Coordinates of C-alpha atoms and ligand atoms in Angstrom, one line a residue:
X1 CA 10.3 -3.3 -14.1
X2 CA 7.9 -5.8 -15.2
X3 CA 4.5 -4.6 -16.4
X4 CA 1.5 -7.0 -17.6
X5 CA -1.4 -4.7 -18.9
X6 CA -4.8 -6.8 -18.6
X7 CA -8.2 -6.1 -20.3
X8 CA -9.9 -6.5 -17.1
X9 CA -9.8 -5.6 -13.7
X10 CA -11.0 -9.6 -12.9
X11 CA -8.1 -11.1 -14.8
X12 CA -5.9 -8.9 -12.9
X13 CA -6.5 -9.5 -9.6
X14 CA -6.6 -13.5 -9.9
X15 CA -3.3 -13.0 -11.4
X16 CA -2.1 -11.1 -8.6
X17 CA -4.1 -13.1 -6.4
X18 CA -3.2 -16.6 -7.3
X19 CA 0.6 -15.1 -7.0
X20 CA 0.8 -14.5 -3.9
X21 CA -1.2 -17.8 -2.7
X22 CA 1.7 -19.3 -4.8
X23 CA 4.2 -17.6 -2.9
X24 CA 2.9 -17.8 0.2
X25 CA 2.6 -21.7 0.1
X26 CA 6.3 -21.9 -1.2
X27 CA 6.8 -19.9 2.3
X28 CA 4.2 -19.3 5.0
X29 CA 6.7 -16.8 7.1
X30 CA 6.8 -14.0 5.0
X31 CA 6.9 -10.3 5.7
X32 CA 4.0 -8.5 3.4
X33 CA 4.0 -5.2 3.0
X34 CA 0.6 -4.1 2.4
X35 CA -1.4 -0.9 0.9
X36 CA -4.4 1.0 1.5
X37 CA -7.0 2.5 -0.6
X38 CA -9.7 0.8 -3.2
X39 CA -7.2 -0.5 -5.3
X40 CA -6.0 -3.7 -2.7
X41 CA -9.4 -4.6 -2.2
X42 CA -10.4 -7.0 -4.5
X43 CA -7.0 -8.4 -4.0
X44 CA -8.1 -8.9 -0.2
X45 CA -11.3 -10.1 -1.1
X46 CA -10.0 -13.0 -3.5
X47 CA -7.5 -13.9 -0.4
X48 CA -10.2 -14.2 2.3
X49 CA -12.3 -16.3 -0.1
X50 CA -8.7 -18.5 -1.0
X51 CA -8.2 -18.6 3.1
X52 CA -11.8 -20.0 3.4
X53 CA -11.3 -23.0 0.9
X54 CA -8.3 -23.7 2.7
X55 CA -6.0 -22.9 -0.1
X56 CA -3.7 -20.4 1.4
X57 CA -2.8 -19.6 4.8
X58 CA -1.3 -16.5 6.9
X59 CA -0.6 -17.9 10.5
X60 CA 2.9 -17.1 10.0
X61 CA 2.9 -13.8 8.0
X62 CA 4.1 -10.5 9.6
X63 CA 2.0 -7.4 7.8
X64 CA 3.5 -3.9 8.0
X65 CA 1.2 -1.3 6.6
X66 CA 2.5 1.9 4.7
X67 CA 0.6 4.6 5.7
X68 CA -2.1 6.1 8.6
X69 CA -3.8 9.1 8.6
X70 CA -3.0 11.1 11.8
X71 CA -5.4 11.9 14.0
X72 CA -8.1 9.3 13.2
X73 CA -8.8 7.3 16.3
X74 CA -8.1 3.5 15.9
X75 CA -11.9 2.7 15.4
X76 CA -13.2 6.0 12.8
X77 CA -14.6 4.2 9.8
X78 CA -12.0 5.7 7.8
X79 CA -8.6 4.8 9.9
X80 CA -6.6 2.6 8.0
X81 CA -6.2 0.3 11.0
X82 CA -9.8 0.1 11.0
X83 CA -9.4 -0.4 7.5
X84 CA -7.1 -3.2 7.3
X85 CA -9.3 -4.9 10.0
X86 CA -12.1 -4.9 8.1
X87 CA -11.3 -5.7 4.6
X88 CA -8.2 -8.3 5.4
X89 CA -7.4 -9.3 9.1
X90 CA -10.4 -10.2 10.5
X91 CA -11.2 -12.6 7.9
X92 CA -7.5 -14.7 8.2
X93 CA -6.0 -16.3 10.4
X94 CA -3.4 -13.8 10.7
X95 CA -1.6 -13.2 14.0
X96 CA -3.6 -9.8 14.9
X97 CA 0.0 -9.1 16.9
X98 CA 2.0 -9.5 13.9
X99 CA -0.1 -6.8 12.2
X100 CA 1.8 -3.5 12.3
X101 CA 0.5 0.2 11.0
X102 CA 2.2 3.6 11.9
X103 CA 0.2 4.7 14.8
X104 CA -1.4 7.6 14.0
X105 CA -3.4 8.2 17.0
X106 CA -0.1 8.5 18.8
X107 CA 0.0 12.3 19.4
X108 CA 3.6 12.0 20.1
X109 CA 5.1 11.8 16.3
X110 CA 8.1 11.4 17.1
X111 CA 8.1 8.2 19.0
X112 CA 5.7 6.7 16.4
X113 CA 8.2 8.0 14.2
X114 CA 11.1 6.1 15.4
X115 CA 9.2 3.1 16.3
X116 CA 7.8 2.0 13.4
X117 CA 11.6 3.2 11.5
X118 CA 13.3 0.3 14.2
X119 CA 10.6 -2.1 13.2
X120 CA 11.3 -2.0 9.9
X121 CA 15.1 -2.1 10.3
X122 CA 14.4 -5.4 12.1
X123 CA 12.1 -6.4 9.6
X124 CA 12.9 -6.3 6.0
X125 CA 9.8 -6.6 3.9
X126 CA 9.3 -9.5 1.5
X127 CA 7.0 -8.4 -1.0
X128 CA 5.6 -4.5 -0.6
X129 CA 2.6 -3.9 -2.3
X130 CA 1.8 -0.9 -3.7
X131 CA -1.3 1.5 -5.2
X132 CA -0.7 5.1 -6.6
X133 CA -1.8 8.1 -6.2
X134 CA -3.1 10.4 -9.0
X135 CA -0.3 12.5 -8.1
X136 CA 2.5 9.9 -8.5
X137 CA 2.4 9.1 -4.6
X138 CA 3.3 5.8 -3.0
X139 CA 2.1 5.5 0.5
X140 CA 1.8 9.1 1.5
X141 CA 4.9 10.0 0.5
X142 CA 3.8 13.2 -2.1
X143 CA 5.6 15.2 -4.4
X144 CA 8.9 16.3 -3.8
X145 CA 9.6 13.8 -0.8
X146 CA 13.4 13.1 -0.4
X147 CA 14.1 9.4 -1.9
X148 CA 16.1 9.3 1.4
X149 CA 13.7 9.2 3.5
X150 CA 12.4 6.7 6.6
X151 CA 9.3 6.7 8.3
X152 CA 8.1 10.4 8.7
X153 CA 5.4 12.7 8.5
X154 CA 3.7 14.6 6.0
X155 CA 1.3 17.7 5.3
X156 CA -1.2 15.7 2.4
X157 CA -1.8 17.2 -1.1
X158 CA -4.8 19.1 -1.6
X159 CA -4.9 16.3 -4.2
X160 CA -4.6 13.6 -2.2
X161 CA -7.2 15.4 0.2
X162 CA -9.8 15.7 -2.4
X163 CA -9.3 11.9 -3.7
X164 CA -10.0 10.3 -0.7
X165 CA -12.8 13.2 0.2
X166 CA -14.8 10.7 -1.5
X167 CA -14.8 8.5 1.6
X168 CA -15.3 10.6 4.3
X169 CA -18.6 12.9 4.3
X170 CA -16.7 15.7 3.5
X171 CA -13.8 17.5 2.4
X172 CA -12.8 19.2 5.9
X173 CA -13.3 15.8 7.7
X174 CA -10.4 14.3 5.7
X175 CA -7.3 14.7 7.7
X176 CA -4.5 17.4 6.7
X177 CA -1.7 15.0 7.8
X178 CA -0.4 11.5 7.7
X179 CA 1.9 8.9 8.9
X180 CA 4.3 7.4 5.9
X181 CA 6.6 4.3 5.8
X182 CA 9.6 6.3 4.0
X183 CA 10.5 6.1 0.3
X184 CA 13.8 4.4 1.2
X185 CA 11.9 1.9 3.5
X186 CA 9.7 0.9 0.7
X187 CA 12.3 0.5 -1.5
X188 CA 14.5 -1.8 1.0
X189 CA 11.5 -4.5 0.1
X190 CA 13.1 -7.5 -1.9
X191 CA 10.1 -7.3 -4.1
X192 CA 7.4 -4.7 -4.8
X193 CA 4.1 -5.4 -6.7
X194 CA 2.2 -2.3 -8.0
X195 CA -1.5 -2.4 -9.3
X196 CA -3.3 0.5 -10.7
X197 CA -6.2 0.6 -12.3
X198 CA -8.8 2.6 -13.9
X199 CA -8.0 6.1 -16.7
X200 CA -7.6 8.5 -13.3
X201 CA -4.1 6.9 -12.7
X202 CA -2.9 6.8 -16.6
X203 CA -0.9 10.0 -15.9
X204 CA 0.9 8.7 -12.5
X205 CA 1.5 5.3 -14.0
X206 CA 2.9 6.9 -16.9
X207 CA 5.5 8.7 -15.1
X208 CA 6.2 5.7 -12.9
X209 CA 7.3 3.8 -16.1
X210 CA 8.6 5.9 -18.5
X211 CA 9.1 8.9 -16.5
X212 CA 12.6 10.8 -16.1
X213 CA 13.0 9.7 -12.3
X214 CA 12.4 12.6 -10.3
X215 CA 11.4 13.2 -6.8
X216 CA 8.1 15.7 -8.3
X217 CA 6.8 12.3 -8.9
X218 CA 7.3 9.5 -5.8
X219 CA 6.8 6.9 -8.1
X220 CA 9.4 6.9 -10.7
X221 CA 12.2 5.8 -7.8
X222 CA 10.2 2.5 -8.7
X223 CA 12.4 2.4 -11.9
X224 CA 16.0 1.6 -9.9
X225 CA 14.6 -1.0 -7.8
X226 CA 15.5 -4.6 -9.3
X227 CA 12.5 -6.7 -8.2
X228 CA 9.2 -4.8 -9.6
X229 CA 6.2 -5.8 -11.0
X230 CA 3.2 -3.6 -12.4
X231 CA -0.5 -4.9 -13.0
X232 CA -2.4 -2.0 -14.4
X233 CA -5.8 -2.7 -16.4
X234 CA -5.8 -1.3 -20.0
X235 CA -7.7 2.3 -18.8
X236 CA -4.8 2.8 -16.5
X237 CA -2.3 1.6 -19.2
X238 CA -3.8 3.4 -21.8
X239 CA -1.0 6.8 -21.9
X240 CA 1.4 4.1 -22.4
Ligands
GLP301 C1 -4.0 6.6 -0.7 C2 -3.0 5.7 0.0 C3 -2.0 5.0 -0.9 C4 -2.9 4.5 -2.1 C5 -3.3 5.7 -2.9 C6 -4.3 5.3 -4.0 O1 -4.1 7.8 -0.3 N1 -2.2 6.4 1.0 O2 -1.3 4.0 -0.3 O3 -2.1 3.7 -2.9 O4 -3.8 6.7 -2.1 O5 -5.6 5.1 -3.5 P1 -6.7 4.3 -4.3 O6 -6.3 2.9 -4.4 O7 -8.0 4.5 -3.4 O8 -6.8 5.0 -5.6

């Protein structure tokens, strides 16, 4: 695991930034796994911006997305499909047909289940990018998940649920369960890229380094994969 600790969250994100235009100019048809949350933001800010100098392109990149909240219709403000729409896709030229999220909305599990578990048999990710949860969590995979584990779905944290309470207008609106590319899935990625930042996350990022590895905490599987790199700013580095 290869971790680079920056003073600032600016720094950070044109190093991870300026990595992936790199990559993606070296090849133009890769698989991205892509993440959720506040954390990818400014990352998806500084590659619409890259895009619209004509520095970087994604005509030929496939994205599978980790995570959906269940229940969440396609278009509520808080659906990660909306999500990705806003913040990433609709700003790229991105095939909007190569874009793939668990489908939440799907009241039948099961199928959603399995489907998005084939497409990512048929797919192997190129570089999966990753937040954390306070908890340790990657995707939604909480505490105690089996490393085993494919697509599936999952009862949330009251953790989690309180987090991300901060986006919704309240605490009941946020939804009890989720949709969760599987820890094994995420780990079948050739390359993972972690950022974390801010003193919230200093426990979980912790762990995910120097942590016994341990299912209690998602993260620390991280540790026995071959290709992974951590950007975490100094507040989130600072248990370290
Ligand atoms: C969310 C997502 C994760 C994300 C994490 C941290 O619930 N399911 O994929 O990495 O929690 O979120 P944030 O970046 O907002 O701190």
């Amino acid at each position: 695991m290869k971790v680079h600790i920056f003073d600032t969250k600016e720094k950070l994100y044109d190093e991870v930034s300026n990595y992936y235009i790199e990559r993606l100019n070296k090849n133009p048809n890769l698989n991205l796994g892509l993440a959720t949350g506040t954390t990818p933001i400014p990352l998806y800010d500084r590659l619409i911006e890259a895009y619209k100098k004509g520095l970087v392109s994604f005509k030929g990149v496939k994205a599978f997305n980790l995570d959906e909240y269940l229940g969440l219709e396609k278009n509520h403000h808080q659906s990660y499909y909306y999500f990705m729409r806003n913040q990433l896709f609709n700003h790229i030229d991105i095939n909007q047909n190569n874009c793939f999220i668990p489908s939440g909305d799907n009241p039948d599990h099961e199928t959603a289940k399995k489907e998005y578990q084939e497409l990512l048999k048929q797919n192997q990710v190129d570089i999966q990018l990753l937040g954390i949860g306070s908890n340790g969590h990657i995707g939604f995979n909480e505490p105690n998940t089996p490393f085993d584990t494919k697509t599936h779905v999952v009862k949330l944290d009251e953790k989690t649920r309180i987090d991300n309470s901060r986006l919704f207008n309240s605490l009941d609106e946020v939804p009890t369960h989720a949709i969760t590319m599987g820890i094994s899935e995420i780990m079948n990625a050739k390359e993972i890229i972690v950022i974390a930042t801010g003193s919230n996350k200093k426990d979980a990022v912790y762990e995910m380094i120097k942590g016994n590895i341990s299912e209690n905490v998602p993260a620390t599987v991280l540790q026995r994969h071959p290709n992974v790199t951590v950007y975490i700013d100094k507040d989130a580095a600072s248990k370290l």
